[in-house]
Tab-separated table of C-alpha atoms and ligand atoms in Angstrom:
chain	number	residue	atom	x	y	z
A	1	UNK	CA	90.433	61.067	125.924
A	2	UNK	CA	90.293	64.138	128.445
A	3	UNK	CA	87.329	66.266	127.942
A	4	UNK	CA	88.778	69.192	128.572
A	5	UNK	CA	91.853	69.813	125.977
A	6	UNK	CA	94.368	72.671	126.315
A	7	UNK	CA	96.482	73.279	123.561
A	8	UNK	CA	99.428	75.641	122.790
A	9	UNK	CA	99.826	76.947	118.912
A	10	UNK	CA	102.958	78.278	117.191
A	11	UNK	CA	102.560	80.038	113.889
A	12	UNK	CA	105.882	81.378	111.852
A	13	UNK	CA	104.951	80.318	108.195
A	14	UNK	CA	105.069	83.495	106.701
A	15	UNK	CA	105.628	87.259	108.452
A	16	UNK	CA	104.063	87.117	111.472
A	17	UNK	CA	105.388	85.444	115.014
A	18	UNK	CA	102.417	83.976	116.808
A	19	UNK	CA	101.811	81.802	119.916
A	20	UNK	CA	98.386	81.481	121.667
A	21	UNK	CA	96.345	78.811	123.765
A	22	UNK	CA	93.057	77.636	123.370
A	23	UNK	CA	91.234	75.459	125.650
A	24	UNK	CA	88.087	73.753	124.449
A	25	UNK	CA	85.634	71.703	126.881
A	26	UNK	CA	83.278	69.329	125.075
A	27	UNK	CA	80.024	70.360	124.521
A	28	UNK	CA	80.900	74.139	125.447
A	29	UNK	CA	82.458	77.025	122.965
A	30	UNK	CA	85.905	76.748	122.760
A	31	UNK	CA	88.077	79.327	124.453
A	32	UNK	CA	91.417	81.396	123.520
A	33	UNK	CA	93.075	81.985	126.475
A	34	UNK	CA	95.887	84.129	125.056
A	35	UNK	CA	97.211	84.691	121.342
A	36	UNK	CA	100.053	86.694	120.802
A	37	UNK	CA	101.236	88.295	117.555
A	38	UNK	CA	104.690	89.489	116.666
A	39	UNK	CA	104.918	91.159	113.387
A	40	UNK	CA	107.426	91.907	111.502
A	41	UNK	CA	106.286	94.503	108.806
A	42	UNK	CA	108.998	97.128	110.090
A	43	UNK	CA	111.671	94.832	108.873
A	44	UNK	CA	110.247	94.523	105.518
A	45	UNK	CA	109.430	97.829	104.843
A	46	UNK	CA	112.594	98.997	102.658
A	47	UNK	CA	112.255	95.709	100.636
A	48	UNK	CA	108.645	96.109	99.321
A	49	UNK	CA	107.796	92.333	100.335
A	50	UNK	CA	108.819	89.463	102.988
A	51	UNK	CA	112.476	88.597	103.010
A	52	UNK	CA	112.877	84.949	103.908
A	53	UNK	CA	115.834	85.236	105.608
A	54	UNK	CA	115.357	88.023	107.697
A	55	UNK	CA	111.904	86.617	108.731
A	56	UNK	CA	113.217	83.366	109.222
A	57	UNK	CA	116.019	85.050	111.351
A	58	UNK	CA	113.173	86.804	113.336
A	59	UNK	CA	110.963	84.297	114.007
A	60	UNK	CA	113.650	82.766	115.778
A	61	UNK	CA	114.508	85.438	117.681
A	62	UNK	CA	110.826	86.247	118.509
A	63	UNK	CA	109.597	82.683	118.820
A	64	UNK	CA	110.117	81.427	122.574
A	65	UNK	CA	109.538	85.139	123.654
A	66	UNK	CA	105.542	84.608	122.272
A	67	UNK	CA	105.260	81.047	123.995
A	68	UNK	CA	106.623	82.639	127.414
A	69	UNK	CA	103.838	85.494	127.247
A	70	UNK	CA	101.304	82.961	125.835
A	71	UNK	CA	101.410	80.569	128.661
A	72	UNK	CA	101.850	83.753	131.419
A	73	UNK	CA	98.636	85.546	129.884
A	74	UNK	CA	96.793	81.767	129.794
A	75	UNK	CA	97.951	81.606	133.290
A	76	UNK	CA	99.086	78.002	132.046
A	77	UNK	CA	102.271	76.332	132.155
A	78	UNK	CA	103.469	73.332	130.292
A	79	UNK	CA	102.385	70.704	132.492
A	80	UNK	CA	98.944	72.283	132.859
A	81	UNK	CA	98.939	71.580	128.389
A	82	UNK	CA	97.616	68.208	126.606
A	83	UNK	CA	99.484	69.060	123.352
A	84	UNK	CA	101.649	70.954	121.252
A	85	UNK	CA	100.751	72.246	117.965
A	86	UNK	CA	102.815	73.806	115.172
A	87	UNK	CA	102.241	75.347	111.442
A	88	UNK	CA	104.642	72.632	109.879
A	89	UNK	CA	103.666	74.148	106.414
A	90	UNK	CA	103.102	75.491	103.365
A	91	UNK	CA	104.699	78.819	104.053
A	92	UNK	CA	108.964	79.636	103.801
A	93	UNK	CA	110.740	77.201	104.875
A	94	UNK	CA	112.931	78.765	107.065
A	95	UNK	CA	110.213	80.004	109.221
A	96	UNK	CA	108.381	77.131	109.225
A	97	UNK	CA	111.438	75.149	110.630
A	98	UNK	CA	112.032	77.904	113.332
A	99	UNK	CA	108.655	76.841	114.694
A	100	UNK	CA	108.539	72.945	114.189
A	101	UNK	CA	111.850	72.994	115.453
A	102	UNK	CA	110.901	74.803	118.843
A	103	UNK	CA	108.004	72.781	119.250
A	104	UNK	CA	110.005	69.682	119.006
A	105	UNK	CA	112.058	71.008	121.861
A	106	UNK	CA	108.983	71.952	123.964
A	107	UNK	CA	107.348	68.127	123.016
A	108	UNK	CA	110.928	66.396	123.687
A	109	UNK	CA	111.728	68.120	127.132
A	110	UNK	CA	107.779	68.039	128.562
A	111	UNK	CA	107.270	64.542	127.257
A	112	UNK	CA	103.789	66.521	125.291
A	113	UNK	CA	102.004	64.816	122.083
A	114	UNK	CA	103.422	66.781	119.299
A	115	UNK	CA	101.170	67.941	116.791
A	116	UNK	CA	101.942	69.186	112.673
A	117	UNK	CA	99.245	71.565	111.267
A	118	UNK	CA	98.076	72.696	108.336
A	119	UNK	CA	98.284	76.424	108.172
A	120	UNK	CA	95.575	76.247	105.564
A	121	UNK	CA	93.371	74.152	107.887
A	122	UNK	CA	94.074	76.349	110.848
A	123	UNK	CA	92.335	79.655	108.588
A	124	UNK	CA	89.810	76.986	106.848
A	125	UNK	CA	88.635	76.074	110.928
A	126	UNK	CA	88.734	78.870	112.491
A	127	UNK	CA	84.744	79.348	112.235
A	128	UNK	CA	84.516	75.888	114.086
A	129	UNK	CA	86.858	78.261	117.050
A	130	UNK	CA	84.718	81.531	116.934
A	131	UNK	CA	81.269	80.332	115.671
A	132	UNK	CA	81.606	76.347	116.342
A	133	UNK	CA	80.157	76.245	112.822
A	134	UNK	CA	78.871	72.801	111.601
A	135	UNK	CA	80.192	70.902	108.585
A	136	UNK	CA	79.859	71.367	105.928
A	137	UNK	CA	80.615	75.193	105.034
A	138	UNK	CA	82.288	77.241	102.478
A	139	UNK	CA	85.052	78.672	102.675
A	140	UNK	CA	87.049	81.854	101.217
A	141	UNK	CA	90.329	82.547	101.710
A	142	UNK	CA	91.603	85.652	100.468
A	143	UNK	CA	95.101	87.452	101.907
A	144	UNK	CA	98.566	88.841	100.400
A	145	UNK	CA	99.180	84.646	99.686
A	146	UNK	CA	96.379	83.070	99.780
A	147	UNK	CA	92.856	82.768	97.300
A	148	UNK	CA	90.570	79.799	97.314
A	149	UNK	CA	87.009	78.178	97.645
A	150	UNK	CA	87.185	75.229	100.066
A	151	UNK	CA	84.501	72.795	100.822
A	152	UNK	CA	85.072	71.995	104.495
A	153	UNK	CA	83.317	68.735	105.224
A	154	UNK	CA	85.647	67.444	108.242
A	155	UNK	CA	88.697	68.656	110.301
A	156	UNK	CA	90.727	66.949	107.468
A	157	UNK	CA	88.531	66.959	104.472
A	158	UNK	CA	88.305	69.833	102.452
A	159	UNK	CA	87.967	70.195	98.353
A	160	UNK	CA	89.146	73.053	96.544
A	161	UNK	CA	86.852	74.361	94.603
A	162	UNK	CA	88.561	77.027	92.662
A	163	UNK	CA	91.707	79.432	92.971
A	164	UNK	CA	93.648	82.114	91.676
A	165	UNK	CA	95.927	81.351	89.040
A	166	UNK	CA	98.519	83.867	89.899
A	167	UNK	CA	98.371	86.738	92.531
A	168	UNK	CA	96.494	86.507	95.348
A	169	UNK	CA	94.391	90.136	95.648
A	170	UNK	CA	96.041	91.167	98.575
A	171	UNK	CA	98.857	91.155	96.220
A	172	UNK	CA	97.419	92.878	93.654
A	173	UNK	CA	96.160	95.207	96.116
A	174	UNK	CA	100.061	95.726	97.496
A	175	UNK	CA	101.410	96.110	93.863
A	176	UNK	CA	98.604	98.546	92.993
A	177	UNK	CA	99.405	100.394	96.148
A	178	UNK	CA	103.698	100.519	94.823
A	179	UNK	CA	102.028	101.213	91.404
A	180	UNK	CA	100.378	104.738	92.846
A	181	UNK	CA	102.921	105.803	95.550
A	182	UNK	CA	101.211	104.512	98.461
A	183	UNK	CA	102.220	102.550	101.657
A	184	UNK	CA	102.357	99.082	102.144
A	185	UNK	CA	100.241	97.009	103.386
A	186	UNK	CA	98.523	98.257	100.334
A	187	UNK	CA	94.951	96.816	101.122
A	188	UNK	CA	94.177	99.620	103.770
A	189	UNK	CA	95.763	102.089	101.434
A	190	UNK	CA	93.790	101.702	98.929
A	191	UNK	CA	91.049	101.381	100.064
A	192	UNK	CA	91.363	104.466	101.846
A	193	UNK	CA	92.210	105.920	98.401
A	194	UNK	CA	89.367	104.560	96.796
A	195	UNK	CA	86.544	105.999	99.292
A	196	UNK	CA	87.508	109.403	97.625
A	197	UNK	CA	86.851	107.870	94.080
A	198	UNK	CA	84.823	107.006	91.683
A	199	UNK	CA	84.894	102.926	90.781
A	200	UNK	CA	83.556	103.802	87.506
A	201	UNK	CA	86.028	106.256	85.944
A	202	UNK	CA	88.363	103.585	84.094
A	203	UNK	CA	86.955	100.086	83.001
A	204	UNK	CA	89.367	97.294	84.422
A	205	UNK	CA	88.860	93.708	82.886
A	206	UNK	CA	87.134	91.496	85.015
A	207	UNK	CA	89.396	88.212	84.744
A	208	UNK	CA	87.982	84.969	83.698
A	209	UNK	CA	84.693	85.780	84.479
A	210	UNK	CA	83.487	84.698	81.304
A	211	UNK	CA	85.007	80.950	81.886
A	212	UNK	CA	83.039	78.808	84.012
A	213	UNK	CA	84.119	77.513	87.618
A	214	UNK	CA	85.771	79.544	90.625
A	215	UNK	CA	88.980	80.182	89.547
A	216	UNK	CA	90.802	83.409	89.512
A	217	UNK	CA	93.207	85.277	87.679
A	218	UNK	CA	94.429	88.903	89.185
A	219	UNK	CA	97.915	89.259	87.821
A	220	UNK	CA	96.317	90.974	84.258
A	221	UNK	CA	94.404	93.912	86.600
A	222	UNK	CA	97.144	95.011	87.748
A	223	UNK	CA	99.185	95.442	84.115
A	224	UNK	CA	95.589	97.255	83.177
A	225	UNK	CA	95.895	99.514	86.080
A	226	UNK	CA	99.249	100.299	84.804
A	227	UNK	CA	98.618	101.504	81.535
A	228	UNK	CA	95.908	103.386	82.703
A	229	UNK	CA	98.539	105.770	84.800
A	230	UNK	CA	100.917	105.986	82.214
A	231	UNK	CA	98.209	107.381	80.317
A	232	UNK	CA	97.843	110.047	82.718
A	233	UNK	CA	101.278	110.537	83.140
A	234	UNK	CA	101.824	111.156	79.331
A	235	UNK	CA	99.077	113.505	79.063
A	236	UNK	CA	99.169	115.288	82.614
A	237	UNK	CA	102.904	114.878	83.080
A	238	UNK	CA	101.858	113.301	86.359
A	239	UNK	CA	98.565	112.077	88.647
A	240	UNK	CA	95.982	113.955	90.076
A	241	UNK	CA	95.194	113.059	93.976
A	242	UNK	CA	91.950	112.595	91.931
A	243	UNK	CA	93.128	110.065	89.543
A	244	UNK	CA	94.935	108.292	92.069
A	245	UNK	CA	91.431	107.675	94.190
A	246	UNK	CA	89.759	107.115	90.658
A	247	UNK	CA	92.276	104.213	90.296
A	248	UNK	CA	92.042	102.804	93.497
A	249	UNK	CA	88.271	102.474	93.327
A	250	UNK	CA	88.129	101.647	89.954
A	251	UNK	CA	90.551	98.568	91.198
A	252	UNK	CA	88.605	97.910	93.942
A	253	UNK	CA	85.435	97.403	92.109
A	254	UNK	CA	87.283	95.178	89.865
A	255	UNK	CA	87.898	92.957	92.642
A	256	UNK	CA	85.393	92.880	94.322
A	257	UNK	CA	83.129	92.294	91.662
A	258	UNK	CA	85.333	89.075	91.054
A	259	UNK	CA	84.923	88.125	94.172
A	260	UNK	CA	81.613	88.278	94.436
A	261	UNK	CA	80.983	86.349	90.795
A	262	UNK	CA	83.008	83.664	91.951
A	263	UNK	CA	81.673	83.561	95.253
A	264	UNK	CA	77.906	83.178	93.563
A	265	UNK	CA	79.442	80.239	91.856
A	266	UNK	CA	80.999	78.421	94.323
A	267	UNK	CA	77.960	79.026	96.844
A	268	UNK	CA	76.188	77.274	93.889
A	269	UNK	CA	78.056	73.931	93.970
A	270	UNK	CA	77.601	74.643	97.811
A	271	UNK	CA	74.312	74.647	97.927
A	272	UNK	CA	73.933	71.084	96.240
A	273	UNK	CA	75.018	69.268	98.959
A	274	UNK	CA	71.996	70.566	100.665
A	275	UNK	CA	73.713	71.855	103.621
A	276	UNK	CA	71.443	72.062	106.915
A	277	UNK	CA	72.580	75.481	107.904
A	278	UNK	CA	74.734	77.317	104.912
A	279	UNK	CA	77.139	79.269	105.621
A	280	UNK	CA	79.777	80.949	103.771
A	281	UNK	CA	82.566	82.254	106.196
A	282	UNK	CA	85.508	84.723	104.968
A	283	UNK	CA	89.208	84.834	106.586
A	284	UNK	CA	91.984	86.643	105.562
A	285	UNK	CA	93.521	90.264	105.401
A	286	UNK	CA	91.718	90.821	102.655
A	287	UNK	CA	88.052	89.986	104.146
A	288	UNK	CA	88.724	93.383	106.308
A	289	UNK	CA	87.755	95.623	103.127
A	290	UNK	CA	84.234	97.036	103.512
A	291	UNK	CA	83.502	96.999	99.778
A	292	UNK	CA	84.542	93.734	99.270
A	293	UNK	CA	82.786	92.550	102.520
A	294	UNK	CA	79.398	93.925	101.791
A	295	UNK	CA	79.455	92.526	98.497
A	296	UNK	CA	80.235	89.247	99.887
A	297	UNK	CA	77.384	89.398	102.116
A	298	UNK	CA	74.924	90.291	99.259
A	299	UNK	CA	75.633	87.233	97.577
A	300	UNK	CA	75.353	85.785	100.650
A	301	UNK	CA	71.913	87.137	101.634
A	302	UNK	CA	70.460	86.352	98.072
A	303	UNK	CA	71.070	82.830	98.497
A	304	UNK	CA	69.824	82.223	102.105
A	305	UNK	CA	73.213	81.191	103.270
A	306	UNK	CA	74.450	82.924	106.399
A	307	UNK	CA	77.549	85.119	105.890
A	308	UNK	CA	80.233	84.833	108.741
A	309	UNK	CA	83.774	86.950	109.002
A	310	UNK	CA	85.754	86.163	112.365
A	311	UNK	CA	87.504	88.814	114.282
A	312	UNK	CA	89.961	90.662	111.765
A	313	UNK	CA	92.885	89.809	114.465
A	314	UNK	CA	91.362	85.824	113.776
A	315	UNK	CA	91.068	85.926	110.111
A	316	UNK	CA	94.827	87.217	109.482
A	317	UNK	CA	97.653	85.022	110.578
A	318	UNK	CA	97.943	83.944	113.925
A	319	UNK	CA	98.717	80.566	116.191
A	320	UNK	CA	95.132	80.808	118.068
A	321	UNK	CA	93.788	78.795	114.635
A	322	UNK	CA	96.466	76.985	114.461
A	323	UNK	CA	96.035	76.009	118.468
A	324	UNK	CA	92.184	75.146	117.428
A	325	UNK	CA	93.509	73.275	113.793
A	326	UNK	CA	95.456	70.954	116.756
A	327	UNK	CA	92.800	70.614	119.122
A	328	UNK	CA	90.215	69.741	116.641
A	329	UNK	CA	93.099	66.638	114.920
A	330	UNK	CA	94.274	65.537	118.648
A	331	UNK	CA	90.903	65.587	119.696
A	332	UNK	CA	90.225	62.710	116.953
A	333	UNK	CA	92.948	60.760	118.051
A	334	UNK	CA	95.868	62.045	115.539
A	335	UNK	CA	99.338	62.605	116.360
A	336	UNK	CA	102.801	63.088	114.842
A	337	UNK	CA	106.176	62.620	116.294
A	338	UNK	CA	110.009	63.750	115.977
A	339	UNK	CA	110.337	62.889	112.144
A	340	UNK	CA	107.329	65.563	111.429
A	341	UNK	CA	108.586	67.311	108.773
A	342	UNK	CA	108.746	70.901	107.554
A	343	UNK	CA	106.611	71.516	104.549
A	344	UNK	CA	107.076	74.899	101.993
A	345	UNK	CA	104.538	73.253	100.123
A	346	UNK	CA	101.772	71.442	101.278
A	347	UNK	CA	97.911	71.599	99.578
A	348	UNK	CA	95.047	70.808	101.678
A	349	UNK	CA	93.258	69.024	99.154
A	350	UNK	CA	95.208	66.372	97.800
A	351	UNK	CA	92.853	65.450	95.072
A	352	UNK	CA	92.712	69.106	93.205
A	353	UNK	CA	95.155	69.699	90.710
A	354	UNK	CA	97.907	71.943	91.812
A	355	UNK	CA	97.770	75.676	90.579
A	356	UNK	CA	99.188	78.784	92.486
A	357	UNK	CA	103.000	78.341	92.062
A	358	UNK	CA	102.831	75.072	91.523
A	359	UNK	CA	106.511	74.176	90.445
A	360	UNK	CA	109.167	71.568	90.236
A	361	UNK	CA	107.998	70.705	93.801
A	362	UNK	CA	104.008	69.992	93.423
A	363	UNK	CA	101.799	71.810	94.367
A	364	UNK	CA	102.224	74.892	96.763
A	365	UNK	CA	98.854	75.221	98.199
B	401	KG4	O1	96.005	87.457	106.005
B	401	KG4	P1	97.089	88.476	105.938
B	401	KG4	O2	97.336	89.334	107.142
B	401	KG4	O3	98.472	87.827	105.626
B	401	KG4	C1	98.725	86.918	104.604
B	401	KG4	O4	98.795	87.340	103.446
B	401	KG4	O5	98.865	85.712	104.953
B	401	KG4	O6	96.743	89.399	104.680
B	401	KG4	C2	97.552	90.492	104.337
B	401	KG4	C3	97.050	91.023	103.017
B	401	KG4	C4	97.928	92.131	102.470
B	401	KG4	O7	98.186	91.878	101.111
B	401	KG4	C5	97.078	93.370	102.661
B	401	KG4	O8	97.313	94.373	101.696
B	401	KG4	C6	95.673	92.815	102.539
B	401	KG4	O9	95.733	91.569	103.188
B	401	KG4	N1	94.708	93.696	103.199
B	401	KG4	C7	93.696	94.321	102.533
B	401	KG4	C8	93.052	95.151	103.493
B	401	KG4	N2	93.692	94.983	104.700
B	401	KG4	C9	94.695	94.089	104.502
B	401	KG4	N3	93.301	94.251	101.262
B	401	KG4	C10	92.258	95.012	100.903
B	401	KG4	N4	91.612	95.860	101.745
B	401	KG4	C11	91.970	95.956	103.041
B	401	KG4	N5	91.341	96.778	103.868
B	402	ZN	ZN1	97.678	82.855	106.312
């Protein structure tokens, strides 16, 4: 096996068009050598979420443009690659296919090792890309689709150690944004909102805090928040600019303070396996809120175990992780071939029970 591997990542699982490549030399800190991100937020906006069709549409549209200005900014082309590697899942199908099928083409006319990835695994390594973090470390994933503890132990060996049952909070913290009249993405929104407020003003539940484990439930704060404004509206005939930062901070906290419960719990069952140098690491759109950030560090710094958030343009979706998720499998000797599949659904720990969405199919993630 080459000591020097370069690799070229495609990402289209979800709303955002992404090609990058990453070399990594043995022995020295890996290295992205381009990652380019496409969104496609404009194209959602009048819908209030992600249409599947018309992202699957643009991702192919979008797709080969990103892997032309991926390899010119590497200064790379094809033959100068080891391997291709794709998101082939969980995420909408149609995007999904858009990329696997592109890299298929790529693979079939270069005569390049194809390679499927995870796009779980790609955020659950990308401290092993920025930090070349050793195993094992916890993980928290926490976007607009995503919520879980992971144990990661090996480039293919990771236990989920709790979830959300329902929304994901960057969810919650779109809906709450629709709730109050403000812009989507909602995260930012609010949370510029709630710097103007006081997180004490209304009393939000704090969901399943009071049953053991890491699991999650955010769907209920949201129907709280709710009632909350029509109370205001009933009395006031309307909300204050006031009440609306009230609300948003008073969310916030909610949050956050979930977050960091949970996170105290699952650094507990962490911290069993007597790690030589803990570390919890955060990725996700969600990890870029301050409040929620700091509190994850606290918990953090109470129990001795190094806190570590990537770059924000690393911890939200894009193919540089998904580049490195490749790398890291090729790199011990794994490959796929022209019947890898696209997968909506697709868990990275095959042992937990399924949970968020979990329908006729199994389980989603
Ligand atoms: O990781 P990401 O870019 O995409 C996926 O969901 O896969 O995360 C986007 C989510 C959105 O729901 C957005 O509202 C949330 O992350 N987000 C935030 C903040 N910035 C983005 N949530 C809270 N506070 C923020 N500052
Ligand atoms: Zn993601």
């Amino acid at each position: 096996m080459t000591k020097t591997l370069t690799v070229l990542g495609l990402e289209s699982s979800c709303d955002d068009t992404a090609a990058a490549v990453v070399r990594h030399r043995e022995g020295a800190a890996p290295e992205i050598l381009s990652s380019v991100v496409a969104g496609q937020t404009t194209l959602h906006a009048a819908f209030g979420g992600v249409v599947p069709e018309i992202a699957a549409r643009a991702h192919t549209e979008k797709l080969d443009h990103c892997v032309e200005e991926a390899l010119r900014e590497a200064n790379v082309g094809l033959d100068g690659l080891d391997a291709i590697a794709v998101t082939a899942g969980p995420g909408l199908i149609g995007g999904v296919l858009a990329g696997v099928m592109l890299a298929k083409g790529i693979a079939a006319g270069s005569g390049l090792p194809l390679i499927g990835v995870n796009h779980l695994a790609g955020h659950a390594l990308t401290p092993r890309l920025t930090d070349e973090t050793g195993f094992p470390y916890l993980m928290l994933l926490v976007s607009g689709g995503h919520c879980q503890f992971l144990l990661v132990r090996g480039t293919d060996d990771f236990s989920r150690l709790g979830g959300t049952i329902d929304d994901a909070p960057g969810e919650a913290f779109d809906k709450t944004a629709r709730l109050l009249a403000l812009p989507q993405p909602g995260g930012p929104s609010v949370e510029s909102e709630a710097k103007k407020g006081d997180p004490r003003r209304f009393s939000l539940p704090r969901p399943l805090l009071d049953r053991p484990g890491c699991d999650m439930s955010f769907s209920g704060l949201k129907t709280a928040l709710l009632r909350e404004r029509d109370k205001l509206v009933d009395r006031d005939g309307g909300l204050h600019v006031q009440d609306r930062a009230d609300l948003c901070a008073s969310f916030q906290a909610a949050v956050s303070d979930v977050l960091a419960e949970k996170s105290r719990r699952a650094i507990a069952q962490y911290m069993a396996l007597s790690p030589a140098t803990p570390t919890f690491a955060v990725a996700g759109g969600v990890s870029a809120n301050m409040t929620i950030r700091r509190a994850l560090e606290t918990v953090s710094a109470e129990n001795d175990v190094s806190f570590l958030a990537p770059p924000l343009s690393l911890c939200t979706d894009n193919a540089a992780m998904i580049a490195w998720a490749g790398l890291e499998r090729f790199r011990s000797g794994e490959r796929d071939d022209m019947t890898l599949q696209a997968r909506p659904r697709w868990p990275l720990d095959r042992g937990a029970q399924p949970m968020l969405g979990s329908g006729k199919k199994g389980a989603k993630a």
